[in-house]
Coordinates of C-alpha atoms and ligand atoms in Angstrom, one line a residue:
X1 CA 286.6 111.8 208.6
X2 CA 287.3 115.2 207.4
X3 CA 290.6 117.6 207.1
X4 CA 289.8 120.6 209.6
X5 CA 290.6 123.2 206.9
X6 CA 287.8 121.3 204.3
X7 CA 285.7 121.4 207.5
X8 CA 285.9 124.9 208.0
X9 CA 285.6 126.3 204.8
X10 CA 282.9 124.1 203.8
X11 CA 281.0 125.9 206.4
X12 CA 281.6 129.4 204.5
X13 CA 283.6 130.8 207.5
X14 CA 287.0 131.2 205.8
X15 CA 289.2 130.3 203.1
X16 CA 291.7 127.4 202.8
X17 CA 294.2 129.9 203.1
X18 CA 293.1 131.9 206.3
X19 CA 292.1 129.3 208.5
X20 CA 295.9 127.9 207.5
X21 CA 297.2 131.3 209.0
X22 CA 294.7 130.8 212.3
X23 CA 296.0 127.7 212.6
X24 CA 299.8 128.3 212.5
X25 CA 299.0 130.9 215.3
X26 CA 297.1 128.4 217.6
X27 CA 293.8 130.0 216.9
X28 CA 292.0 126.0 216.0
X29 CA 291.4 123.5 218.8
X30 CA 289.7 120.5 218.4
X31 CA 288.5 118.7 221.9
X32 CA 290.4 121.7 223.2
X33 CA 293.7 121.0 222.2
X34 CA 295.9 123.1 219.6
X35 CA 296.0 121.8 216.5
X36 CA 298.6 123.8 213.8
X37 CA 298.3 121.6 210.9
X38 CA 294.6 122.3 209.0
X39 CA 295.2 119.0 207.2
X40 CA 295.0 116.9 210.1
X41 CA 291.9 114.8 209.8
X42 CA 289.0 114.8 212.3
X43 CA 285.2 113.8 212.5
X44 CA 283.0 116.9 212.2
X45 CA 279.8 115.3 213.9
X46 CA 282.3 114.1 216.9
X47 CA 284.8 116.2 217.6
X48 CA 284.7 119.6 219.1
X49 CA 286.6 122.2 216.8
X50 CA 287.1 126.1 218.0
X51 CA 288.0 128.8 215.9
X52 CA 288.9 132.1 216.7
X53 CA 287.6 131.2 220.2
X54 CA 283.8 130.2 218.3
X55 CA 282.8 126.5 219.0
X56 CA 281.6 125.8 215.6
X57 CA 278.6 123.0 215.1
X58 CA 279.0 121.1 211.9
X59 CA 276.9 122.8 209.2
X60 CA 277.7 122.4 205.2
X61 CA 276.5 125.0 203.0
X62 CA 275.6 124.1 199.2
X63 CA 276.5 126.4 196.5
X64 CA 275.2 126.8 193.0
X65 CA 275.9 128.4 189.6
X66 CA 272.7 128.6 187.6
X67 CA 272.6 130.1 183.8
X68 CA 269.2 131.7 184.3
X69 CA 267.0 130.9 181.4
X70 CA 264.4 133.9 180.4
X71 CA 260.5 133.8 182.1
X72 CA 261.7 132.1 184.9
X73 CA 261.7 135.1 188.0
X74 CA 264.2 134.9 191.0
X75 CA 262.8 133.2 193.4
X76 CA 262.3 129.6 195.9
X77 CA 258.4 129.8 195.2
X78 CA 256.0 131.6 193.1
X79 CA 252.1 130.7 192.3
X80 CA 252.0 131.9 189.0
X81 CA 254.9 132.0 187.1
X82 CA 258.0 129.4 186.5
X83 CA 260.9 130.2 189.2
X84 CA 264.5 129.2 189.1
X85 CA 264.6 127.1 191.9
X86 CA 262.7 124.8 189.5
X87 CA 265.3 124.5 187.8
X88 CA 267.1 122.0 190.1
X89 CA 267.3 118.8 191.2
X90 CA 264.7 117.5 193.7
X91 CA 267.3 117.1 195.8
X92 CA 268.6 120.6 195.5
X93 CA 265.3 122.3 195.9
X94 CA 265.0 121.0 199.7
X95 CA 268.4 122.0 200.5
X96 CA 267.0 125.7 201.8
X97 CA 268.8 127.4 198.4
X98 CA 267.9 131.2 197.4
X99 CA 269.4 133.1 194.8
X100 CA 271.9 135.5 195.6
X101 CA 270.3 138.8 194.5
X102 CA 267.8 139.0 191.7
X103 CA 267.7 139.5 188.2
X104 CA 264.5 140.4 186.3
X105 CA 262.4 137.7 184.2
X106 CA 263.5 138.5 181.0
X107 CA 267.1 138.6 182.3
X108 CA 269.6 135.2 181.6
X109 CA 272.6 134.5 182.4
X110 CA 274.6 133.9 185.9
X111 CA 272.7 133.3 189.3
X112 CA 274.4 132.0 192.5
X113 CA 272.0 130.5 194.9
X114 CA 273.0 129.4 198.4
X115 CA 272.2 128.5 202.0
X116 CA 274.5 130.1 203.6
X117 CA 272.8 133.6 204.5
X118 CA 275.6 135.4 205.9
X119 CA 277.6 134.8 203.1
X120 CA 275.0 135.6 200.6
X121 CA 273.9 139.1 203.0
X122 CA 278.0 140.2 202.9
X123 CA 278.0 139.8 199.0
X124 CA 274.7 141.9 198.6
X125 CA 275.4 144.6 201.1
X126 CA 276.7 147.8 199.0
X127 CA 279.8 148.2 201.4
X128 CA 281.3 145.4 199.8
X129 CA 281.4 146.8 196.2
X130 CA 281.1 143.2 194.6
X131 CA 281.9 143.6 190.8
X132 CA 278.5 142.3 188.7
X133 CA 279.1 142.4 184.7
X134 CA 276.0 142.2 182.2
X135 CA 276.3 142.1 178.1
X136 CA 273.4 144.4 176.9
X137 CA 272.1 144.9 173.5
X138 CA 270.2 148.0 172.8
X139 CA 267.1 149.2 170.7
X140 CA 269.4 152.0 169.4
X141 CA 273.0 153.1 169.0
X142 CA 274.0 154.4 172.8
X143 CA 274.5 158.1 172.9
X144 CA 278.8 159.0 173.1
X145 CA 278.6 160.6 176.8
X146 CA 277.5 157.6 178.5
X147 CA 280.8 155.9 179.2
X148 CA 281.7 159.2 181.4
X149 CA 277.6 160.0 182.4
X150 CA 278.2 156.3 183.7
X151 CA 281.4 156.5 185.6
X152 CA 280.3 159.8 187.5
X153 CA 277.2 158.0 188.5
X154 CA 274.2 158.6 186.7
X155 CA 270.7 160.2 188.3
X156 CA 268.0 157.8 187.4
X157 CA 263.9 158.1 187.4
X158 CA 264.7 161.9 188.0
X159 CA 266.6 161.4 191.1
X160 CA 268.6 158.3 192.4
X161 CA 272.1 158.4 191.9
X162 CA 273.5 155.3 191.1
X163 CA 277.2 154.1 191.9
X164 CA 279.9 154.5 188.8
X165 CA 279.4 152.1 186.9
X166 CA 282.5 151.2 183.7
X167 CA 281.0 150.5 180.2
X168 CA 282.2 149.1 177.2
X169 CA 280.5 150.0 174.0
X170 CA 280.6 147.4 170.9
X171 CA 282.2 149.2 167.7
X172 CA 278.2 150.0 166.2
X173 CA 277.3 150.9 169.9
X174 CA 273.9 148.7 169.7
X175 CA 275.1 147.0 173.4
X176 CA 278.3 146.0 175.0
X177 CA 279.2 145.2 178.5
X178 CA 278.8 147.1 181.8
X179 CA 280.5 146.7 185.3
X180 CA 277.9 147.4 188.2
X181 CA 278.9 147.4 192.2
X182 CA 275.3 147.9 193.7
X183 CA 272.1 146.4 192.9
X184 CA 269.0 148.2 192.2
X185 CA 265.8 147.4 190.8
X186 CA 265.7 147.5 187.5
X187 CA 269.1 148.9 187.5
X188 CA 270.5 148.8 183.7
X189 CA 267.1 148.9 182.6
X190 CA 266.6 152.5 184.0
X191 CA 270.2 153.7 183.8
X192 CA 269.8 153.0 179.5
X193 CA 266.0 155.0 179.7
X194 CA 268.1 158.0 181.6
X195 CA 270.3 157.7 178.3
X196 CA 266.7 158.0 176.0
X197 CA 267.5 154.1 175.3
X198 CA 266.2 150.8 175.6
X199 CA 267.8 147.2 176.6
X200 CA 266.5 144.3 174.4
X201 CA 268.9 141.4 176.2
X202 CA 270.8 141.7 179.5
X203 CA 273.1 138.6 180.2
X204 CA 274.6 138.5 183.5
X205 CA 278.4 137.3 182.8
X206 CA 280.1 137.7 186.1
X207 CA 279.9 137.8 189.7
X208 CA 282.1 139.2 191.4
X209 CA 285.5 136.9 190.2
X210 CA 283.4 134.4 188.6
X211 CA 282.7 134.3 185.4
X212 CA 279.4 132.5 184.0
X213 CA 280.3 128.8 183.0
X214 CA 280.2 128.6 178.7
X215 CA 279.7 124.8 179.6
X216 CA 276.0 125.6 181.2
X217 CA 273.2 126.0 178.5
X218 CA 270.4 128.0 179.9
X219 CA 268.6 126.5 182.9
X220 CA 271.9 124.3 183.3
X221 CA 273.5 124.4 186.5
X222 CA 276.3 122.9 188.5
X223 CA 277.7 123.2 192.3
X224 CA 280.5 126.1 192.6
X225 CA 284.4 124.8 192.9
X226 CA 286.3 124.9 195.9
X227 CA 288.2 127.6 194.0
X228 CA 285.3 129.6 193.2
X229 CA 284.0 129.0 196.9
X230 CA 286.8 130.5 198.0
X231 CA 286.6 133.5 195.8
X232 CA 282.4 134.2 197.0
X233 CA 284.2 133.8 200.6
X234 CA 287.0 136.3 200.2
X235 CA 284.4 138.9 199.8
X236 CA 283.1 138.4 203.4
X237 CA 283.0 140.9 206.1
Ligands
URA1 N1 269.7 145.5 185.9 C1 268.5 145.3 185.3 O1 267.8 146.3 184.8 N2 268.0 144.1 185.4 C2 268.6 143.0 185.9 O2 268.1 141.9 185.9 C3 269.9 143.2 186.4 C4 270.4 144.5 186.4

């Protein structure tokens, strides 16, 4: 037995708090009755639950916070080389998880990997402007006008224009952090060459509200919270 709101949200359709509003205006039956209190409990493989008018069939999604280790390269299989899914537990690796956008090989830090597609495809489309922070260090002191040849959007490779993006230098301006809303290849990596620089390290430290767990050493992982499940699911379409 299951509470209809755990139900719901555990199936990445809504959070806690919306499907409480649904359900205070009659938009939840179960075996086609109303049902205004999402704490009532009910058995997901039995009963017949409808939301918003969708019959919804029983389907928990898995979610996971990895702190990507360097060499290992963003992906559920590779030949050659080591790949994060690897990384987890046997179990974990047949449970249909992909990472939730890539970063390089020789970038660490935060990955999110799911099963739940349309969650993961709203968080990656550019419409949705989901925050991404990365620490940086630098080969040489960054030149003074990139904070503002940042925010304008810098023209990278000659040509593509890249989103603003907010920096913050350290005091000696050998790296710092940087705020990204879009996901290209190779994004920092090129935006620091259109600046005549290099990156040495690039940490992912946040996605979207989440910050990367200090608790996780690299190639550590652990299943997201309720609370940050409900922050990935507040950035749905
Ligand atoms: N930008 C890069 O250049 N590499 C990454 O892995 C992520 C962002």
């Amino acid at each position: 037995m299951m509470r209809i709101d755990k139900m719901i949200s555990s199936m990445g359709i809504a959070s806690r708090r919306e499907i409480a509003k649904v359900a205070k205006n009659g938009g939840i039956l179960v075996d086609g009755i109303v049902v205004k209190d999402p704490s009532r409990h009910i058995d997901p493989e039995k009963s017949t639950v409808t939301y918003l008018g969708r019959v919804l069939r029983y389907q928990t999604f898995t979610y996971v916070m990895l702190n990507k280790p360097t060499g290992y390269v963003s992906a559920t299989e590779d030949t050659r080389l080591p790949y994060v899914l690897e990384l987890l537990s046997p179990e974990h690796q047949k449970m249909g998880l992909f990472p939730v956008g890539r970063l390089d090989r020789d970038t660490t830090g935060l990955m999110i990997l799911t099963n739940n597609g349309t969650l993961a495809h709203d968080l990656l489309s550019p419409k949705h402007h989901v925050e991404k922070e990365y620490r940086f260090t630098l080969e040489r002191p960054l030149v003074s006008c990139a904070e503002e040849r940042l925010l304008e959007g810098i023209t990278i490779d000659g040509g593509e224009r890249c989103k603003s993006a907010r920096l913050l230098c350290d005091d000696d301006r050998m790296g710092g952090v940087i705020v990204l809303t879009e996901g290209k290849y190779h994004e920092i990596k090129r935006m620091m060459e259109a600046l005549d620089n290099r990156i040495v390290t690039l940490e992912r430290i946040r996605f979207a509200a989440i910050p990367l767990d200090n608790a996780l050493a690299r190639g550590a992982w652990r299943e997201l919270t309720e609370e940050e499940i409900t922050v990935l699911l507040s950035h749905k379409k």
